[in-house]
Short mmCIF file of C-alpha atoms and ligand atoms in Angstrom, two decimals:
data_model
loop_
_atom_site.label_atom_id
_atom_site.label_comp_id
_atom_site.label_asym_id
_atom_site.label_seq_id
_atom_site.Cartn_x
_atom_site.Cartn_y
_atom_site.Cartn_z
CA UNK J 29 302.99 13.53 -82.86
CA UNK J 30 306.55 14.59 -83.29
CA UNK J 31 306.08 17.57 -85.58
CA UNK J 32 305.87 20.11 -82.76
CA UNK J 33 302.36 21.25 -83.71
CA UNK J 34 300.44 19.51 -80.96
CA UNK J 35 300.07 22.19 -78.31
CA UNK J 36 301.97 21.75 -75.06
CA UNK J 37 300.13 22.17 -71.79
CA UNK J 38 301.63 25.68 -71.37
CA UNK J 39 300.42 26.66 -74.84
CA UNK J 40 296.94 25.31 -74.14
CA UNK J 41 296.90 27.41 -70.96
CA UNK J 42 297.93 30.45 -72.93
CA UNK J 43 294.94 29.88 -75.24
CA UNK J 44 292.69 29.71 -72.19
CA UNK J 45 294.01 33.03 -70.89
CA UNK J 46 294.12 34.84 -74.24
CA UNK J 47 292.22 38.12 -74.33
CA UNK J 48 291.44 38.85 -77.96
CA UNK J 49 290.43 42.45 -77.20
CA UNK J 50 293.94 43.08 -75.98
CA UNK J 51 295.58 41.71 -79.10
CA UNK J 52 296.37 38.18 -77.87
CA UNK J 53 296.09 35.37 -80.38
CA UNK J 54 294.70 31.85 -80.14
CA UNK J 55 296.79 29.02 -81.60
CA UNK J 56 295.03 26.13 -83.30
CA UNK J 57 295.68 22.65 -81.89
CA UNK J 58 295.47 20.23 -84.83
CA UNK J 59 295.71 16.99 -82.88
CA UNK J 60 292.75 14.83 -81.91
CA UNK J 61 293.52 12.85 -78.80
CA UNK J 62 291.33 11.15 -76.26
CA UNK J 63 292.17 10.64 -72.60
CA UNK J 64 290.15 8.85 -69.98
CA UNK J 65 287.96 5.76 -70.08
CA UNK J 66 286.80 3.70 -73.00
CA UNK J 67 283.64 5.75 -73.57
CA UNK J 68 285.91 8.75 -74.31
CA UNK J 69 287.56 6.89 -77.16
CA UNK J 70 284.59 5.02 -78.64
CA UNK J 71 282.52 6.87 -81.19
CA UNK J 72 279.13 5.98 -82.65
CA UNK J 73 277.35 7.23 -85.83
CA UNK J 74 280.77 7.03 -87.50
CA UNK J 75 280.92 7.67 -91.23
CA UNK J 76 281.99 4.25 -92.60
CA UNK J 77 283.99 5.73 -95.49
CA UNK J 78 286.46 7.30 -93.04
CA UNK J 79 287.24 3.89 -91.56
CA UNK J 80 288.78 2.55 -94.74
CA UNK J 81 291.45 5.27 -94.78
CA UNK J 82 294.53 5.03 -92.60
CA UNK J 83 294.71 7.53 -89.72
CA UNK J 84 296.28 10.78 -90.73
CA UNK J 85 299.82 11.79 -89.99
CA UNK J 86 300.51 15.41 -90.87
CA UNK J 87 303.14 16.16 -93.48
CA UNK J 88 306.61 16.84 -92.17
CA UNK J 89 307.11 20.58 -92.13
CA UNK J 90 310.06 22.06 -93.98
CA UNK J 91 312.34 24.63 -92.38
CA UNK J 92 310.14 27.45 -91.03
CA UNK J 93 310.47 30.64 -93.08
CA UNK J 94 309.04 33.62 -91.17
CA UNK J 95 308.52 35.58 -94.39
CA UNK J 96 306.05 32.94 -95.56
CA UNK J 97 303.81 33.82 -92.64
CA UNK J 98 300.53 35.11 -94.03
CA UNK J 99 298.00 37.37 -92.35
CA UNK J 100 294.47 37.51 -93.72
CA UNK J 101 291.78 39.94 -92.68
CA UNK J 102 288.24 38.53 -92.74
CA UNK J 103 285.30 40.92 -92.88
CA UNK J 104 281.85 41.56 -94.31
CA UNK J 105 282.13 44.52 -96.73
CA UNK J 106 278.54 45.73 -96.40
CA UNK J 107 278.45 45.83 -92.60
CA UNK J 108 282.05 46.00 -91.38
CA UNK J 109 283.20 49.61 -91.60
CA UNK J 110 286.77 48.62 -90.70
CA UNK J 111 287.68 46.76 -93.87
CA UNK J 112 289.09 48.30 -97.01
CA UNK J 113 286.53 49.61 -99.51
CA UNK J 114 285.12 46.85 -101.64
CA UNK J 115 282.73 47.46 -104.50
CA UNK J 116 279.69 45.26 -103.97
CA UNK J 117 276.15 45.49 -105.20
CA UNK J 118 273.38 46.25 -102.74
CA UNK J 119 272.08 42.74 -102.97
CA UNK J 120 275.42 41.31 -101.93
CA UNK J 121 274.85 41.63 -98.21
CA UNK J 122 275.85 38.00 -97.90
CA UNK J 123 279.31 38.55 -99.37
CA UNK J 124 282.42 38.13 -97.22
CA UNK J 125 285.97 39.23 -97.96
CA UNK J 126 289.37 37.68 -97.36
CA UNK J 127 291.97 40.45 -97.59
CA UNK J 128 295.65 39.52 -97.87
CA UNK J 129 296.95 43.03 -98.53
CA UNK J 130 296.64 45.90 -101.02
CA UNK J 131 296.68 44.65 -104.61
CA UNK J 132 297.26 41.09 -103.47
CA UNK J 133 295.95 38.76 -106.17
CA UNK J 134 294.66 36.35 -103.56
CA UNK J 135 292.14 38.88 -102.19
CA UNK J 136 288.72 37.35 -102.70
CA UNK J 137 284.99 37.70 -102.11
CA UNK J 138 283.03 34.66 -101.04
CA UNK J 139 279.28 34.10 -100.94
CA UNK J 140 278.53 31.22 -98.57
CA UNK J 141 274.99 30.56 -99.76
CA UNK J 142 272.35 31.82 -102.14
CA UNK J 143 269.59 30.85 -99.76
CA UNK J 144 267.99 34.15 -98.63
CA UNK J 145 266.54 32.49 -95.53
CA UNK J 146 269.90 31.47 -94.16
CA UNK J 147 271.69 33.40 -91.44
CA UNK J 148 274.96 34.22 -93.24
CA UNK J 149 277.38 35.65 -90.69
CA UNK J 150 278.97 32.47 -89.40
CA UNK J 151 278.87 30.57 -92.74
CA UNK J 152 280.34 33.71 -94.37
CA UNK J 153 283.25 34.06 -91.97
CA UNK J 154 283.97 30.32 -92.24
CA UNK J 155 283.82 30.34 -96.04
CA UNK J 156 286.16 33.35 -96.22
CA UNK J 157 288.57 31.61 -93.82
CA UNK J 158 288.35 28.41 -95.86
CA UNK J 159 289.04 30.34 -99.06
CA UNK J 160 292.03 32.04 -97.40
CA UNK J 161 293.48 28.75 -96.20
CA UNK J 162 293.13 27.34 -99.73
CA UNK J 163 295.16 30.28 -101.03
CA UNK J 164 297.99 29.62 -98.58
CA UNK J 165 300.51 26.76 -98.82
CA UNK J 166 299.83 24.06 -96.26
CA UNK J 167 303.14 24.69 -94.54
CA UNK J 168 303.06 28.49 -94.32
CA UNK J 169 301.89 29.94 -90.97
CA UNK J 170 298.48 31.57 -91.37
CA UNK J 171 297.04 34.31 -89.18
CA UNK J 172 293.41 35.36 -89.28
CA UNK J 173 292.38 38.87 -88.27
CA UNK J 174 288.80 39.94 -87.81
CA UNK J 175 286.78 42.61 -86.06
CA UNK J 176 284.83 40.07 -84.07
CA UNK J 177 285.39 36.79 -82.25
CA UNK J 178 283.12 34.68 -84.46
CA UNK J 179 285.85 32.52 -85.98
CA UNK J 180 287.78 32.02 -82.75
CA UNK J 181 284.58 31.17 -80.85
CA UNK J 182 283.58 28.64 -83.48
CA UNK J 183 286.96 26.92 -83.66
CA UNK J 184 288.08 27.08 -80.06
CA UNK J 185 284.82 26.97 -78.10
CA UNK J 186 282.06 25.37 -80.16
CA UNK J 187 283.91 22.85 -82.32
CA UNK J 188 285.32 20.70 -79.48
CA UNK J 189 281.78 20.35 -78.09
CA UNK J 190 280.27 19.67 -81.51
CA UNK J 191 282.95 17.11 -82.32
CA UNK J 192 282.35 15.30 -79.04
CA UNK J 193 278.67 15.11 -79.92
CA UNK J 194 279.25 13.92 -83.47
CA UNK J 195 277.89 17.15 -85.03
CA UNK J 196 274.34 15.94 -84.42
CA UNK J 197 271.93 18.86 -84.75
CA UNK J 198 274.63 21.35 -85.84
CA UNK J 199 273.48 23.13 -89.03
CA UNK J 200 276.86 24.87 -89.32
CA UNK J 201 278.59 21.49 -89.67
CA UNK J 202 278.72 21.78 -93.47
CA UNK J 203 280.86 24.90 -93.07
CA UNK J 204 282.92 24.10 -89.98
CA UNK J 205 283.89 20.52 -90.80
CA UNK J 206 285.66 21.21 -94.12
CA UNK J 207 287.51 24.11 -92.50
CA UNK J 208 288.64 22.01 -89.52
CA UNK J 209 289.67 19.30 -91.97
CA UNK J 210 291.78 21.81 -93.89
CA UNK J 211 293.35 23.21 -90.73
CA UNK J 212 294.33 19.72 -89.57
CA UNK J 213 296.08 19.07 -92.89
CA UNK J 214 298.20 22.15 -92.36
CA UNK J 215 301.72 21.72 -91.08
CA UNK J 216 302.15 25.18 -89.56
CA UNK J 217 300.70 26.87 -86.55
CA UNK J 218 297.70 28.99 -87.37
CA UNK J 219 296.41 31.72 -85.16
CA UNK J 220 293.30 33.83 -84.95
CA UNK J 221 293.00 37.28 -83.41
CA UNK J 222 291.08 40.53 -83.73
CA UNK J 223 292.13 43.41 -86.03
CA UNK J 224 292.88 46.78 -85.40
CA UNK J 225 291.17 47.39 -100.76
CA UNK J 226 290.97 45.33 -104.85
CA UNK J 227 289.05 42.08 -104.72
CA UNK J 228 288.13 39.51 -107.28
CA UNK J 229 285.12 37.32 -106.90
CA UNK J 230 286.40 33.96 -105.71
CA UNK J 231 284.89 30.64 -106.58
CA UNK J 232 283.16 29.26 -103.54
CA UNK J 233 285.52 27.05 -101.57
CA UNK J 234 285.19 23.45 -102.67
CA UNK J 235 284.47 22.21 -99.13
CA UNK J 236 286.15 18.91 -100.00
CA UNK J 237 286.79 16.74 -96.99
CA UNK J 238 289.90 14.58 -96.85
CA UNK J 239 288.63 11.48 -95.05
CA UNK J 240 291.97 10.91 -93.36
CA UNK J 241 291.59 14.16 -91.40
CA UNK J 242 287.93 13.63 -90.73
CA UNK J 243 286.60 12.96 -87.24
CA UNK J 244 283.08 11.60 -87.53
CA UNK J 245 280.69 10.06 -85.06
CA UNK J 246 279.89 11.02 -81.51
CA UNK J 247 281.90 10.28 -78.39
CA UNK J 248 280.09 7.64 -76.38
CA UNK J 249 280.67 9.63 -73.19
CA UNK J 250 278.98 12.72 -74.69
CA UNK J 251 275.96 10.86 -75.94
CA UNK J 252 272.77 11.41 -74.01
CA UNK J 253 269.62 9.52 -74.88
CA UNK J 254 268.15 12.66 -76.44
CA UNK J 255 271.23 13.20 -78.58
CA UNK J 256 271.30 9.57 -79.71
CA UNK J 257 267.68 9.93 -80.70
CA UNK J 258 268.38 13.05 -82.76
CA UNK J 259 271.29 11.23 -84.37
CA UNK J 260 268.95 8.48 -85.50
CA UNK J 261 266.52 11.05 -86.90
CA UNK J 262 269.32 12.82 -88.78
CA UNK J 263 270.63 9.56 -90.19
CA UNK J 264 267.17 8.93 -91.57
CA UNK J 265 267.03 12.50 -92.88
CA UNK J 266 263.49 13.03 -91.58
CA UNK J 267 261.67 15.20 -94.10
CA UNK J 268 260.82 18.23 -91.97
CA UNK J 269 261.46 20.47 -94.96
CA UNK J 270 258.02 19.73 -96.39
CA UNK J 271 256.31 20.94 -93.21
CA UNK J 272 258.32 24.15 -93.35
CA UNK J 273 257.28 24.76 -96.97
CA UNK J 274 253.63 24.14 -96.12
CA UNK J 275 253.75 26.59 -93.21
CA UNK J 276 255.47 29.26 -95.28
CA UNK J 277 252.90 28.84 -98.05
CA UNK J 278 250.05 29.06 -95.53
CA UNK J 279 251.55 32.22 -94.01
CA UNK J 280 251.93 33.78 -97.47
CA UNK J 281 248.34 33.04 -98.47
CA UNK J 282 247.08 34.29 -95.14
CA UNK J 283 248.52 37.78 -95.54
CA UNK J 284 246.41 40.24 -97.54
CA UNK J 285 249.51 41.71 -99.18
CA UNK J 286 252.23 39.65 -100.86
CA UNK J 287 255.15 38.84 -98.54
CA UNK J 288 258.62 37.61 -99.30
CA UNK J 289 259.84 34.45 -97.62
CA UNK J 290 262.62 36.38 -95.92
CA UNK J 291 260.08 38.89 -94.53
CA UNK J 292 258.07 36.05 -93.03
CA UNK J 293 261.20 34.53 -91.50
CA UNK J 294 262.33 37.89 -90.12
CA UNK J 295 258.90 38.45 -88.58
CA UNK J 296 259.23 35.30 -86.48
CA UNK J 297 261.99 37.08 -84.57
CA UNK J 298 260.02 40.28 -83.97
CA UNK J 299 261.46 42.42 -81.18
CA UNK J 300 258.08 42.46 -79.43
CA UNK J 301 258.37 38.70 -78.89
CA UNK J 302 260.17 37.20 -75.93
CA UNK J 303 263.16 35.11 -76.95
CA UNK J 304 261.61 31.82 -75.82
CA UNK J 305 258.49 32.60 -77.86
CA UNK J 306 260.61 33.36 -80.95
CA UNK J 307 262.28 29.96 -80.57
CA UNK J 308 258.89 28.33 -80.11
CA UNK J 309 257.53 30.03 -83.26
CA UNK J 310 260.60 28.94 -85.21
CA UNK J 311 259.91 25.36 -84.15
CA UNK J 312 256.25 25.60 -85.22
CA UNK J 313 257.42 26.91 -88.60
CA UNK J 314 259.71 23.89 -89.02
CA UNK J 315 257.22 21.34 -87.71
CA UNK J 316 259.80 20.65 -85.02
CA UNK J 317 257.55 20.69 -81.94
CA UNK J 318 257.20 17.29 -80.36
CA UNK J 319 253.47 16.91 -80.80
CA UNK J 320 250.96 15.56 -83.32
CA UNK J 321 252.33 14.55 -86.73
CA UNK J 322 255.89 14.82 -85.40
CA UNK J 323 255.43 11.48 -83.63
CA UNK J 324 253.91 9.75 -86.68
CA UNK J 325 257.35 9.86 -88.27
CA UNK J 326 258.88 7.87 -85.43
CA UNK J 327 258.27 4.17 -85.33
CA UNK J 328 256.90 2.97 -82.01
CA UNK J 329 255.83 6.43 -80.84
CA UNK J 330 252.77 6.92 -83.06
CA UNK J 331 250.38 6.89 -80.07
CA UNK J 332 251.97 10.10 -78.83
CA UNK J 333 250.45 11.90 -81.83
CA UNK J 334 247.09 11.90 -80.04
CA UNK J 335 245.95 14.33 -77.34
CA UNK J 336 245.85 12.27 -74.16
CA UNK J 337 242.93 14.38 -72.87
CA UNK J 338 240.64 14.52 -75.93
CA UNK J 339 241.87 11.63 -78.08
CA UNK J 340 242.10 13.90 -81.15
CA UNK J 341 245.26 14.39 -83.24
CA UNK J 342 247.32 16.78 -81.17
CA UNK J 343 248.10 19.42 -83.82
CA UNK J 344 249.20 22.96 -82.96
CA UNK J 345 245.68 24.04 -83.91
CA UNK J 346 244.27 21.52 -81.40
CA UNK J 347 246.58 22.54 -78.55
CA UNK J 348 246.13 26.27 -79.00
CA UNK J 349 242.45 26.53 -79.90
CA UNK J 350 240.53 23.29 -79.50
CA UNK J 351 241.84 21.22 -76.59
CA UNK J 352 239.31 20.69 -73.82
CA UNK J 353 241.88 20.43 -71.04
CA UNK J 354 241.83 23.46 -68.72
CA UNK J 355 244.02 26.21 -70.16
CA UNK J 356 243.50 27.42 -73.69
CA UNK J 357 239.85 28.49 -73.58
CA UNK J 358 240.23 30.34 -70.25
CA UNK J 359 243.40 32.10 -71.45
CA UNK J 360 241.75 33.19 -74.69
CA UNK J 361 238.67 34.53 -72.90
CA UNK J 362 240.89 36.56 -70.52
CA UNK J 363 243.05 37.88 -73.35
CA UNK J 364 239.91 38.74 -75.29
CA UNK J 365 238.61 40.74 -72.30
CA UNK J 366 241.84 42.72 -72.20
CA UNK J 367 241.84 43.30 -75.96
CA UNK J 368 238.26 44.53 -76.09
CA UNK J 369 239.13 47.23 -73.53
CA UNK J 370 241.21 48.69 -76.37
CA UNK J 371 237.95 49.21 -78.27
CA UNK J 372 238.77 46.73 -81.04
CA UNK J 373 236.69 43.73 -81.98
CA UNK J 374 238.19 40.32 -81.21
CA UNK J 375 238.89 38.41 -84.45
CA UNK J 376 238.60 34.65 -84.79
CA UNK J 377 242.04 33.06 -84.63
CA UNK J 378 243.74 29.99 -86.09
CA UNK J 379 247.25 28.56 -86.04
CA UNK J 380 248.08 30.50 -89.23
CA UNK J 381 247.44 33.78 -87.36
CA UNK J 382 250.22 32.73 -85.01
CA UNK J 383 252.63 32.08 -87.91
CA UNK J 384 252.01 35.62 -89.21
CA UNK J 385 251.76 37.33 -85.82
CA UNK J 386 254.88 39.45 -86.39
CA UNK J 387 253.40 40.81 -89.64
CA UNK J 388 249.91 41.59 -88.34
CA UNK J 389 249.06 45.27 -87.90
CA UNK J 390 245.96 47.10 -86.68
CA UNK J 391 244.93 50.29 -88.51
CA UNK J 392 242.61 53.19 -87.69
CA UNK J 393 239.72 54.31 -89.90
CA UNK J 394 242.09 56.30 -92.10
CA UNK J 395 244.26 53.23 -92.66
CA UNK J 396 247.13 54.42 -90.43
CA UNK J 397 248.83 51.77 -88.32
CA UNK J 398 247.86 51.93 -84.65
CA UNK J 399 251.33 51.38 -83.17
CA UNK J 400 250.16 50.88 -79.58
CA UNK J 401 247.35 48.46 -80.41
CA UNK J 402 249.56 46.55 -82.85
CA UNK J 403 252.25 46.15 -80.21
CA UNK J 404 249.76 45.12 -77.52
CA UNK J 405 248.40 42.51 -79.94
CA UNK J 406 251.83 40.97 -80.50
CA UNK J 407 252.59 40.93 -76.79
CA UNK J 408 249.18 39.53 -75.76
CA UNK J 409 248.92 36.84 -78.42
CA UNK J 410 252.54 35.69 -78.21
CA UNK J 411 252.44 35.44 -74.41
CA UNK J 412 249.03 33.70 -74.47
CA UNK J 413 250.17 31.14 -77.05
CA UNK J 414 253.39 30.42 -75.24
CA UNK J 415 251.63 30.03 -71.89
CA UNK J 416 249.10 27.61 -73.42
CA UNK J 417 251.98 25.55 -74.82
CA UNK J 418 253.84 25.55 -71.49
CA UNK J 419 250.70 24.46 -69.63
CA UNK J 420 250.15 21.69 -72.17
CA UNK J 421 253.73 20.41 -71.70
CA UNK J 422 253.35 20.61 -67.94
CA UNK J 423 250.21 18.46 -68.22
CA UNK J 424 251.39 15.96 -70.87
CA UNK J 425 254.98 15.52 -69.70
CA UNK J 426 254.89 16.60 -66.05
CA UNK J 427 251.74 14.59 -65.25
CA UNK J 428 252.04 11.82 -67.84
CA UNK J 429 250.92 9.15 -65.37
CA UNK J 430 247.45 10.71 -64.94
CA UNK J 431 245.61 11.35 -68.21
CA UNK J 432 242.78 13.23 -66.55
CA UNK J 433 245.01 15.61 -64.60
CA UNK J 434 244.25 19.30 -65.31
CA UNK J 435 245.43 22.72 -64.13
CA UNK J 436 243.21 24.55 -61.64
CA UNK J 437 241.58 27.63 -63.15
CA UNK J 438 242.98 29.98 -60.47
CA UNK J 439 246.48 28.80 -61.36
CA UNK J 440 245.89 29.51 -65.06
CA UNK J 441 244.51 32.95 -64.16
CA UNK J 442 247.49 33.73 -61.91
CA UNK J 443 250.02 32.57 -64.48
CA UNK J 444 248.55 34.81 -67.16
CA UNK J 445 248.40 37.77 -64.77
CA UNK J 446 252.02 37.19 -63.79
CA UNK J 447 253.18 36.84 -67.42
CA UNK J 448 251.50 40.04 -68.60
CA UNK J 449 252.57 42.07 -65.56
CA UNK J 450 256.12 40.91 -66.17
CA UNK J 451 255.95 42.25 -69.73
CA UNK J 452 254.55 45.54 -68.41
CA UNK J 453 257.38 45.75 -65.85
CA UNK J 454 259.95 45.01 -68.59
CA UNK J 455 258.51 47.86 -70.67
CA UNK J 456 258.73 50.30 -67.75
CA UNK J 457 262.35 49.27 -67.23
CA UNK J 458 263.11 49.60 -70.95
CA UNK J 459 262.09 53.28 -71.24
CA UNK J 460 264.67 54.32 -68.68
CA UNK J 461 267.18 56.81 -69.93
CA UNK J 462 270.18 54.70 -68.97
CA UNK J 463 269.59 52.55 -72.06
CA UNK J 464 270.21 55.62 -74.29
CA UNK J 465 269.47 55.06 -77.96
CA UNK J 466 268.21 51.54 -77.42
CA UNK J 467 265.61 52.67 -74.86
CA UNK J 468 262.05 51.85 -75.84
CA UNK J 469 260.06 54.97 -76.72
CA UNK J 470 258.00 56.14 -73.74
CA UNK J 471 255.07 57.10 -75.97
CA UNK J 472 254.96 53.64 -77.53
CA UNK J 473 254.91 51.99 -74.12
CA UNK J 474 252.12 54.30 -72.92
CA UNK J 475 250.16 53.65 -76.14
CA UNK J 476 250.66 49.88 -75.82
CA UNK J 477 249.08 49.54 -72.37
CA UNK J 478 246.71 52.49 -72.55
CA UNK J 479 243.13 51.42 -71.54
CA UNK J 480 244.14 47.97 -70.32
CA UNK J 481 245.60 48.89 -66.90
CA UNK J 482 243.77 48.51 -63.63
CA UNK J 483 242.53 51.77 -62.01
CA UNK J 484 243.97 53.66 -64.93
CA UNK J 485 242.32 57.04 -64.12
CA UNK J 486 244.06 56.99 -60.73
CA UNK J 487 247.51 56.48 -62.28
CA UNK J 488 249.76 59.43 -63.15
CA UNK J 489 249.72 60.52 -66.82
CA UNK J 490 253.23 59.16 -67.30
CA UNK J 491 253.05 56.00 -65.26
CA UNK J 492 256.36 54.74 -66.68
CA UNK J 493 258.10 56.83 -64.00
CA UNK J 494 255.72 55.54 -61.30
CA UNK J 495 257.07 52.88 -58.96
CA UNK J 496 253.73 51.11 -58.68
CA UNK J 497 255.30 47.66 -58.79
CA UNK J 498 256.40 48.14 -55.20
CA UNK J 499 254.39 46.04 -52.80
CA UNK J 500 251.65 47.91 -51.00
CA UNK J 501 251.57 50.90 -53.34
CA UNK J 502 248.07 51.88 -54.50
CA UNK J 503 247.05 52.04 -57.19
CA UNK J 504 249.21 49.14 -58.31
CA UNK J 505 250.53 49.14 -61.86
CA UNK J 506 248.88 46.03 -63.29
CA UNK J 507 247.20 44.72 -66.39
CA UNK J 508 243.45 44.51 -65.79
CA UNK J 509 242.08 41.00 -66.37
CA UNK J 510 238.58 41.76 -65.04
CA UNK J 511 235.77 42.56 -67.45
CA UNK J 512 234.54 46.21 -67.35
ZN1 LIG K 609 243.05 17.92 -76.28
#
């Protein structure tokens, strides 16, 4: 490239060292080059239509005119207090603004999606940036300002990795790729940095991709077997959507009161769940766990749909509640023992109860929500379910060569004890004053574990300040797994 836009080594270093909080900017490098061996340069899963177009050479820039330099502020009017006032309706929480300056006719509002289930922040920022770049001549320098690092992280950190992997498994691809395509067509340096009024509603950006600036396919050197496999699945557009719809419908019917789809989705990320469990629940919702019917969709792997221990179809329901391999039934009987100490009857459970776990509440005789019991329920059930799943994977994948291999009961017992005590210890840590406003309420923690701790009468009234986790201290602060 002779147009002076490809970044020199010094400039690339400056990007590496840039500290956005201190007002540095990152400069976009529009060139796609490959160094190294052949596998760096070969790409697979390439979109055939891009092959028929000649490789792109950027337009020759004219004489740089500093006054043409444009700065655009990107922000979300309903949540970003820094931006100029923008009149939006309450329901427009998914609206993003591109602000060129007071009374600038290019100021615009962009809604990235009408899908209420979609996380909008990144698509929103990208759509606003795309809109802004469409409003700016291709050869005028463009600066993006925002209150966060979302755009710079996406363009400078994530995109190179995603491009190397051919965008396989990247839901944001539909938003990032058109924007990258547009940036590469530009003949001026663009920069992104953090920031220190009238808007019209813009048409959504067209997201048209010029095939000559399009980099498709995955670098051979970045392709693992797992990634190649996902690429094949994506190329076949495996219909997981139907499973998601079925699960959502089942969750809706299961709840006694009507629930919105977005409420059900939100509940899968309940703050009482560990992060790994939330991810696991999200995968159940999408039918994305590698078990049961998942394998029926993949030619040559249909036998994996069966439970290797029982020979039944290995559905989530089977793994969590029916499988005869050591694990699930012992865990449920222990969890039931703990729950009944709370003085509440153990209900019968099915996989749908797990889908709606974040929405389930326990009430007293006057119909008031029992906060402590409800929280204990979420913690107990989520941890039990996740442990059962982890034990199953350990057995099926870790000991695949021996179909009759099972966990020892003492190991299952110890793992559950360890898991629940870890949650208890996390709670004790979370009430500490050093976390200020985000500290978990002491009363809620006490109410959560009340009646289910070992030697509870011997513990101080406020045991959250008690250092009973120290070895050798009696009584020890522990969840009681023994029956009364
Ligand atoms: Zn089984």
